[in-house]
Coordinates of C-alpha atoms and ligand atoms in Angstrom, one line a residue:
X1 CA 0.0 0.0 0.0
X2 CA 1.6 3.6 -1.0
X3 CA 0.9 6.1 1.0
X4 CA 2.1 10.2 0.0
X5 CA 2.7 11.6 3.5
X6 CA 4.0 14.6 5.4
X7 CA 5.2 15.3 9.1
X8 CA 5.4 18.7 8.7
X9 CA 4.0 21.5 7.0
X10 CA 6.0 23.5 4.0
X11 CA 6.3 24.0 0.3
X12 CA 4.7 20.6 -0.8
X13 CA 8.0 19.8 -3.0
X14 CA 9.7 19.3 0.0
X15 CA 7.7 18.0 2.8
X16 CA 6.0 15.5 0.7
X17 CA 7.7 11.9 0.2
X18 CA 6.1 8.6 -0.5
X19 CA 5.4 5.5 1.7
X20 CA 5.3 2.0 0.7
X21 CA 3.7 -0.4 3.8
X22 CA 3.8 -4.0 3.5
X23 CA 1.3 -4.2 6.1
X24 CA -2.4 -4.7 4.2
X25 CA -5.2 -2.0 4.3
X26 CA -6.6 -1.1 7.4
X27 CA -10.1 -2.8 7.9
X28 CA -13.4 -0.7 7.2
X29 CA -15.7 -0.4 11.0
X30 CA -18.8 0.0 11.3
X31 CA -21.0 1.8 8.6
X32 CA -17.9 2.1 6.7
X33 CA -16.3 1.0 3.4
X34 CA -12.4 0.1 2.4
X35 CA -12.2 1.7 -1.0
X36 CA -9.3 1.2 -3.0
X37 CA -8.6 4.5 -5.1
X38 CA -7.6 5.0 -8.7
X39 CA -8.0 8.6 -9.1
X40 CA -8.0 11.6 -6.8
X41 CA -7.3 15.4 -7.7
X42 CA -4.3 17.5 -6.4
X43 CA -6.6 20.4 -6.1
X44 CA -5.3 24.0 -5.0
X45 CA -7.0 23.6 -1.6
X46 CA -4.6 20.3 -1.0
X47 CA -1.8 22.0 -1.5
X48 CA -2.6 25.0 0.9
X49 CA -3.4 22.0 3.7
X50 CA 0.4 20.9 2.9
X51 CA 1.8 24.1 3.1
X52 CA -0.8 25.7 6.0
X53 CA -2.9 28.5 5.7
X54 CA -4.2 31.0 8.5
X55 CA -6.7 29.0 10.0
X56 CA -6.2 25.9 9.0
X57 CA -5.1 23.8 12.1
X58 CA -1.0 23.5 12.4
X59 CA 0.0 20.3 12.1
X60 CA 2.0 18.8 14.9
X61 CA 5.5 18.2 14.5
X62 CA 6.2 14.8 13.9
X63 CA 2.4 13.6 13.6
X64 CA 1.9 12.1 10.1
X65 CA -0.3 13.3 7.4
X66 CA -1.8 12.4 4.3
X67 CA -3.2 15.5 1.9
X68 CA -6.2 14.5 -0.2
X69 CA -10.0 15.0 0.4
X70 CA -12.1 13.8 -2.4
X71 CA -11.3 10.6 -5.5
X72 CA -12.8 7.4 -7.2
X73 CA -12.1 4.1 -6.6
X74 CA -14.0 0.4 -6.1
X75 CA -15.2 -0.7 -2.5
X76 CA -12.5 -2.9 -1.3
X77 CA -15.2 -4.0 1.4
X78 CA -18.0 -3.1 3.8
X79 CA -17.5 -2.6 6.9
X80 CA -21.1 -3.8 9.3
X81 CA -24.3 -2.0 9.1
X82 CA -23.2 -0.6 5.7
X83 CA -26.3 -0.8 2.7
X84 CA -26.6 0.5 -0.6
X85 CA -22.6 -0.4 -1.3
X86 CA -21.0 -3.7 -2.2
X87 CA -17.9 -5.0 -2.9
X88 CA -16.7 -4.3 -6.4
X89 CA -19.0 -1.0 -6.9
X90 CA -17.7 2.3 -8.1
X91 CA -17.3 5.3 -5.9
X92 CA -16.4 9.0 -5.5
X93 CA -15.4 9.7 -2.1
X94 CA -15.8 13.2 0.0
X95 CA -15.2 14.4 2.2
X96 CA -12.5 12.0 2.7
X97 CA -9.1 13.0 4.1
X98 CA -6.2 11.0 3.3
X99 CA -7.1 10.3 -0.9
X100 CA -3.3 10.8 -1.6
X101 CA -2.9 6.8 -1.3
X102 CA -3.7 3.4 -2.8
X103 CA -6.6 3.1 -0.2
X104 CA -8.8 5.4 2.2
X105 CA -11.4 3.8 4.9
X106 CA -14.7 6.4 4.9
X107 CA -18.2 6.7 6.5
X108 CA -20.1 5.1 3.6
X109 CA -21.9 8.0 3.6
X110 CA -19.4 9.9 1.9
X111 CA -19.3 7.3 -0.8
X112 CA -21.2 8.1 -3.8
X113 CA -22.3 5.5 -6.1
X114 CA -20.6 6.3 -9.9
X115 CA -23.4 5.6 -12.6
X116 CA -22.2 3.6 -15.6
X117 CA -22.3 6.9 -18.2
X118 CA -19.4 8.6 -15.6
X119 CA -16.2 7.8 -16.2
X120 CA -13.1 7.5 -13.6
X121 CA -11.4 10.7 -14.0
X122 CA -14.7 12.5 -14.3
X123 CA -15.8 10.5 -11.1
X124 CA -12.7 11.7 -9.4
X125 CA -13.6 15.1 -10.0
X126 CA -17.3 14.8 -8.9
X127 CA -17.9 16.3 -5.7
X128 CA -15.5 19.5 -4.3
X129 CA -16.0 21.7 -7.3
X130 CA -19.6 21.2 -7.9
X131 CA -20.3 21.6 -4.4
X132 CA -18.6 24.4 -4.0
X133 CA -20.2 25.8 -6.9
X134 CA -23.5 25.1 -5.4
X135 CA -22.4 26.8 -2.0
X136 CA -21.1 29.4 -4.2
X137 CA -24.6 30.3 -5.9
X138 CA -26.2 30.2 -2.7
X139 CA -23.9 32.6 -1.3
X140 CA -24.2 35.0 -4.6
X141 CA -28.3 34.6 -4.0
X142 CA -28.3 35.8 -0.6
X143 CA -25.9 38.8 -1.8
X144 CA -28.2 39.1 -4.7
X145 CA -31.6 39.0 -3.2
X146 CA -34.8 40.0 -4.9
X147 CA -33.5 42.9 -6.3
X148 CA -32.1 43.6 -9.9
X149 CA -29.5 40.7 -10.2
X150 CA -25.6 41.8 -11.0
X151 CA -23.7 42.3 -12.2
X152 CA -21.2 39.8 -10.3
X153 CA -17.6 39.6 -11.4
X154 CA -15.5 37.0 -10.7
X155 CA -11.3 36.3 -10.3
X156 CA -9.6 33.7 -11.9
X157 CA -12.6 33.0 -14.2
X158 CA -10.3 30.1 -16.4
X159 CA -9.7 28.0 -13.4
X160 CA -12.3 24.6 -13.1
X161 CA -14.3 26.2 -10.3
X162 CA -14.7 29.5 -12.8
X163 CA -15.7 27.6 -15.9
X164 CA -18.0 26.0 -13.8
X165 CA -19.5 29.5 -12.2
X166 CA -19.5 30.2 -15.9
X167 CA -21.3 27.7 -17.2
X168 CA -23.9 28.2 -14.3
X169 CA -23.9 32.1 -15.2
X170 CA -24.6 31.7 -19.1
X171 CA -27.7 29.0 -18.2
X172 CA -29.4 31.2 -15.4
X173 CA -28.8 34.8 -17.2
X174 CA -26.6 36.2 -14.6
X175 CA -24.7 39.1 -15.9
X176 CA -20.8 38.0 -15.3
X177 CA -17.9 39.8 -15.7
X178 CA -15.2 37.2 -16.0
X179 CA -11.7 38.6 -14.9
X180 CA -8.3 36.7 -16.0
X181 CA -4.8 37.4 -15.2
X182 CA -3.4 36.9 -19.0
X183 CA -4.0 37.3 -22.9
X184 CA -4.1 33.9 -23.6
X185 CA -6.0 33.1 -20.3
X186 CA -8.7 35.5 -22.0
X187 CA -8.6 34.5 -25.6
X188 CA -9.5 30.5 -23.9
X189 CA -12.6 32.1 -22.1
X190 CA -13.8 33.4 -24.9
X191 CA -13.6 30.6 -26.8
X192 CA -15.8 28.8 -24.3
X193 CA -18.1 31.3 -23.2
X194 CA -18.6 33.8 -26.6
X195 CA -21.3 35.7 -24.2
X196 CA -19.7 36.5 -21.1
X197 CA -17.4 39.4 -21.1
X198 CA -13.5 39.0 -19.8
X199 CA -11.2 41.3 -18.8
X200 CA -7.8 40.7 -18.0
X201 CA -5.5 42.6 -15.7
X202 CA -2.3 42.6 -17.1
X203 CA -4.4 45.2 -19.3
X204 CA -3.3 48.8 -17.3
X205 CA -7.0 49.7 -17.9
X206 CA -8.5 46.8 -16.8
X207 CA -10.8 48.3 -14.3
X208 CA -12.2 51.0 -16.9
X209 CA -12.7 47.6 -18.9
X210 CA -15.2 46.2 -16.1
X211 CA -16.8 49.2 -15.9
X212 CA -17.7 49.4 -19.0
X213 CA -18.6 46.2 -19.8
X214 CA -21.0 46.5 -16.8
X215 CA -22.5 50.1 -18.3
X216 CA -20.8 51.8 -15.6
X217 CA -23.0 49.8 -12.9
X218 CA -21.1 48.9 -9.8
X219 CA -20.6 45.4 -8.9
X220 CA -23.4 44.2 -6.4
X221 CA -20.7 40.9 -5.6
X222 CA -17.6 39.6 -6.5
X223 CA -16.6 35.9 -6.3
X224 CA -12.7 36.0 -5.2
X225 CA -10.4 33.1 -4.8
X226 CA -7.0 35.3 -5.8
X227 CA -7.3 37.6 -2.9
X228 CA -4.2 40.4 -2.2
X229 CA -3.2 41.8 -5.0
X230 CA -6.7 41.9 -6.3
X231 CA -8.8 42.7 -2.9
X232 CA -8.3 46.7 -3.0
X233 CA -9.6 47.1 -6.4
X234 CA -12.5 44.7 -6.2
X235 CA -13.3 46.7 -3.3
X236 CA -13.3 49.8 -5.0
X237 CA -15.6 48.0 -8.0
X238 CA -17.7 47.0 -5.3
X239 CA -21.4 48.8 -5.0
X240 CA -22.2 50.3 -1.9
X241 CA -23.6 47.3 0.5
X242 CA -21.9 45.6 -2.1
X243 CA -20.5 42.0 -1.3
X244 CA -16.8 40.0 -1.7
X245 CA -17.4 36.6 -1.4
X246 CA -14.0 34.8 -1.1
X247 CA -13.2 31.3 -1.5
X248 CA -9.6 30.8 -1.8
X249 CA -6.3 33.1 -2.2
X250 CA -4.0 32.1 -5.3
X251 CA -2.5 35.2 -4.9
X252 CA 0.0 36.2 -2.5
X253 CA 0.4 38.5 0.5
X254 CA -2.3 39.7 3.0
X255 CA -4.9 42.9 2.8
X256 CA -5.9 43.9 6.1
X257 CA -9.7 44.3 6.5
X258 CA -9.4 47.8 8.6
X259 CA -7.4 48.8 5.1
X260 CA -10.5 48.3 3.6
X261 CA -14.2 50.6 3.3
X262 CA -16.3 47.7 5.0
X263 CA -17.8 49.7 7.3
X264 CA -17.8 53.0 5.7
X265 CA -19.5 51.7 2.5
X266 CA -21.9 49.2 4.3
X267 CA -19.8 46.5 2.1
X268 CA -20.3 42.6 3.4
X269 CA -17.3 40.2 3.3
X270 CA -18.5 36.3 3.1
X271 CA -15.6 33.5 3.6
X272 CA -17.5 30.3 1.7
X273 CA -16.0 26.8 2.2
X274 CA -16.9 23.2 0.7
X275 CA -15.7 21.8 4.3
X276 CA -19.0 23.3 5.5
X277 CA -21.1 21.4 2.8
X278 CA -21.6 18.7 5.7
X279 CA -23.7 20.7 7.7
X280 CA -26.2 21.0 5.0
X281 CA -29.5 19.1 5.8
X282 CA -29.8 16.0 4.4
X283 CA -32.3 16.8 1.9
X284 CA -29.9 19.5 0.2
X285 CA -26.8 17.5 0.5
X286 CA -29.0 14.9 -1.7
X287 CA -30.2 17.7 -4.1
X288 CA -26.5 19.0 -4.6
X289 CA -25.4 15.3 -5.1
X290 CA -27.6 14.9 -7.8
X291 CA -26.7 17.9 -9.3
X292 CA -23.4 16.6 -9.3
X293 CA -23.9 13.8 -11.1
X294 CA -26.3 15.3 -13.6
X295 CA -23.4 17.9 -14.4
X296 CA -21.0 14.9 -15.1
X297 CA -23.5 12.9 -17.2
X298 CA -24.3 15.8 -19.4
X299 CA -21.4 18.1 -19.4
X300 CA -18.2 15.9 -18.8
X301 CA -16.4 18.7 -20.6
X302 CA -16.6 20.9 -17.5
X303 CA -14.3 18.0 -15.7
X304 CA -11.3 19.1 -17.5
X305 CA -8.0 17.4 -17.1
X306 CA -4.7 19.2 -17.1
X307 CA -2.5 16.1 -16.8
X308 CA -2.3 12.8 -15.0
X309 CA 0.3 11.1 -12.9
X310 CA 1.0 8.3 -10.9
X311 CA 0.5 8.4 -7.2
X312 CA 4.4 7.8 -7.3
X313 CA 5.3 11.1 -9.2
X314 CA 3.5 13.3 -6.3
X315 CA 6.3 16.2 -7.1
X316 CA 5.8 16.4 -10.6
X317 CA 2.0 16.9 -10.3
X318 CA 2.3 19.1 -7.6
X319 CA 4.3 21.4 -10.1
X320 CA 2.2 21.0 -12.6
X321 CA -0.9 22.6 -10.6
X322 CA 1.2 25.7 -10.4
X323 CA 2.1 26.1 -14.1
X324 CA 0.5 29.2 -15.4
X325 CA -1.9 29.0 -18.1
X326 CA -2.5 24.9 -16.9
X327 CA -6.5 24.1 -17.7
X328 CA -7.7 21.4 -15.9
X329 CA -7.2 19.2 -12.7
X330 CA -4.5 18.0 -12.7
X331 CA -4.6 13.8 -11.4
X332 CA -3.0 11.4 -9.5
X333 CA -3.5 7.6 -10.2
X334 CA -2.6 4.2 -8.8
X335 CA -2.7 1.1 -11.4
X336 CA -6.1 -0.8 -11.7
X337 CA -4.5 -3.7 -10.1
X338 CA -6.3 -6.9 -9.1
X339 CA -8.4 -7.4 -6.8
X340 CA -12.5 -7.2 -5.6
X341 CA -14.4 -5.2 -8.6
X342 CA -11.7 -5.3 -11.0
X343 CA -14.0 -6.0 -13.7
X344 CA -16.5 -3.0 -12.6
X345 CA -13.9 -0.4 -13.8
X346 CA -14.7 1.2 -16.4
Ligands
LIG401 N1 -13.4 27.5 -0.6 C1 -13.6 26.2 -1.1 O1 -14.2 25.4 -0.5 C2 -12.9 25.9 -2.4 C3 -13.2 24.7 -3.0 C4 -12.6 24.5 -4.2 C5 -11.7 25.4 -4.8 N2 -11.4 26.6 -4.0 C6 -10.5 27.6 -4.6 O2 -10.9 27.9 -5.8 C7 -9.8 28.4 -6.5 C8 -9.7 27.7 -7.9 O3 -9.6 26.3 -7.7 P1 -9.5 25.4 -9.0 O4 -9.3 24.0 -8.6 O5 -10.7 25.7 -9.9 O6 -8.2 26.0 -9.7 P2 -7.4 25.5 -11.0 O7 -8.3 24.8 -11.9 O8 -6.1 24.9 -10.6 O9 -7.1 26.9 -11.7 C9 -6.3 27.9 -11.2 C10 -6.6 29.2 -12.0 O10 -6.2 30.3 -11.2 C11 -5.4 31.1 -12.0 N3 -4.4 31.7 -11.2 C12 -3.4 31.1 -10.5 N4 -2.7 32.0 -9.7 C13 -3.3 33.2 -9.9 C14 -3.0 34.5 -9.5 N5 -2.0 34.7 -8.6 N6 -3.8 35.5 -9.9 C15 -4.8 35.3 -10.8 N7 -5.1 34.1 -11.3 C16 -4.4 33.0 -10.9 C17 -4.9 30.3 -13.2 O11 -4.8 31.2 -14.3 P3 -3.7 31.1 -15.5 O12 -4.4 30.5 -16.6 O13 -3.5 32.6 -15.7 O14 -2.5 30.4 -15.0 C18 -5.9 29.2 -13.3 O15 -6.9 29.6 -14.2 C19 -8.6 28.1 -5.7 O16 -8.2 29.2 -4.9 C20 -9.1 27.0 -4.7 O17 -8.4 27.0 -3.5 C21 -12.0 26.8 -2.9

């Protein structure tokens, strides 16, 4: 069994290394499943878990830690009182911490069945984005309310949660700005989303661009997940009682909120994580699930992937996910070796 571990946190290159056990898989308990993994995403979030992040708990010196939350793979076996999950069966797992290796034990709860029309990789990419995209809307409807909807800008519009937002912005008519950091970043949007504007901010004028691309309306919210550089300007595009809704920080440095108009302007800051997708009742988690899975049997294309490598070549696919202008999750996969529910791979 391989393992891709850390004992302390740091840039990912370094702290990373890979385990090989002799000893078998741990056994599932009760309600729930063994499942041996074949794909799992090195997503942007998994990295910042590596490296540690303000607020994010540090990690102990010494203890040992496997990065990963979410991938696909066959139940290994059931652990007692599971139902609804055999031996053999497809899943996608999350949340589930500890992906980054041949096998992960999880509540089988958090083990979605993969319908035959879903493939692996798309399977492995199933459940953070399109959840977060669903926490994401929700968040953007509360900002919106019942009045006059937009227009909403977001940052880092090419990444696979913004072609996702996209995608979701073009089907309910909401009137997105879509902000890039590069030319070619741009020209790529375009290309997939002819009616939504983009703007890109290597442009000097970029924030004349938004404006007028909005008809010289302020922003009633911004989705953010690039943070400081970015924050003071998005700010200042803001509308009064306007709200930033941030999900992640690619960017780098710190903006501190007493720097910014919050009060002044009546402006509303929301933080929105997928980690809080568990406390959803279980009548929404069910309805987002579904979602999910309709978005992968009809759209597969919105499940792009950068690149794949082998649980074994951790380093090179955590470089990869930091290669500018890289579309697409990038993958990490272990052999489809033998075993229970070889043949249900697909
Ligand atoms: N809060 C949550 O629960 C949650 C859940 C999922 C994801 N996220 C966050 O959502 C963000 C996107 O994730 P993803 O998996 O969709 O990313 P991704 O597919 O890896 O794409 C990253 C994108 O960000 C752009 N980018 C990278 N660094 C940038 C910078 N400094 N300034 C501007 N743009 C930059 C890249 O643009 P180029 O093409 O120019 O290189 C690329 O389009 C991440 O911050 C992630 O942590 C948050």
């Amino acid at each position: 069994m391989r393992t891709v571990v850390h004992t302390r946190q740091g840039n990912p290159a370094d702290v990373l290394t890979l385990r090989e056990d002799p000893d078998p898989p741990p056994r599932p308990g009760t309600g729930q499943v063994l499942v041996r993994l074949l794909v799992r995403p090195v997503h942007p979030g998994d990295l910042a878990g590596v490296e540690g992040m303000p607020g994010l708990a540090e990690q102990r010196l010494g203890e040992v830690r496997t990065p990963g939350v979410e991938g696909m793979g066959v139940v290994e076996s059931v652990g007692p009182d599971v139902r609804g999950l055999r031996p053999g069966q497809r899943v996608a797992v999350f949340p589930a911490p500890g992906t980054w290796a041949d096998f992960v034990v999880v509540a089988a709860e958090r083990a979605v069945p993969v319908p035959d029309g879903v493939d692996d990789e798309t399977a492995a990419l199933l459940l953070v984005n399109p959840l977060t995209l669903r926490m994401l809307y929700r968040a953007l409807e509360n900002a919106l309310g019942e009045q006059d909807k937009g227009p909403v800008l977001q940052t880092a519009a090419g990444s696979s949660i913004g072609r996702l937002v996209s995608a979701a912005a073009v089907r309910h008519g909401l009137p997105l700005v879509n902000l890039v950091r590069s030319a070619s970043g741009a020209q790529r949007m375009r290309e997939a989303y002819p009616t939504l504007p983009v703007v890109t901010t290597s442009d000097g004028d970029w924030r004349e661009q938004v404006r007028r691309h909005t008809g010289g309306r302020p922003l009633q919210a911004v989705l953010d997940c690039v943070g400081n550089p970015l924050t003071q300007d998005l700010v200042t595009l803001l509308a009064d009682g306007g709200t930033l809704i941030t999900y992640g920080r690619l960017g780098s440095g710190t903006t501190a909120l007493e720097e910014l108009p919050v009060v002044q302007r009546g402006l509303t800051v929301q933080g929105v994580t997928v980690w809080h997708w568990t406390r959803r009742g279980p009548e929404e988690r069910a309805q987002d699930v579904a979602f999910a899975l309709d978005l992968a049997r009809n759209t597969p294309e919105l499940f792009e992937v950068a690149a794949r490598y082998d649980l074994a070549d951790v380093e090179a696919a955590v470089e990869h996910v930091r290669r500018p202008g890289k579309s697409g999750t990038v993958l990490l996969t272990s052999p489809r070796s033998t075993g229970a529910g070889q043949e249900a791979v697909r």
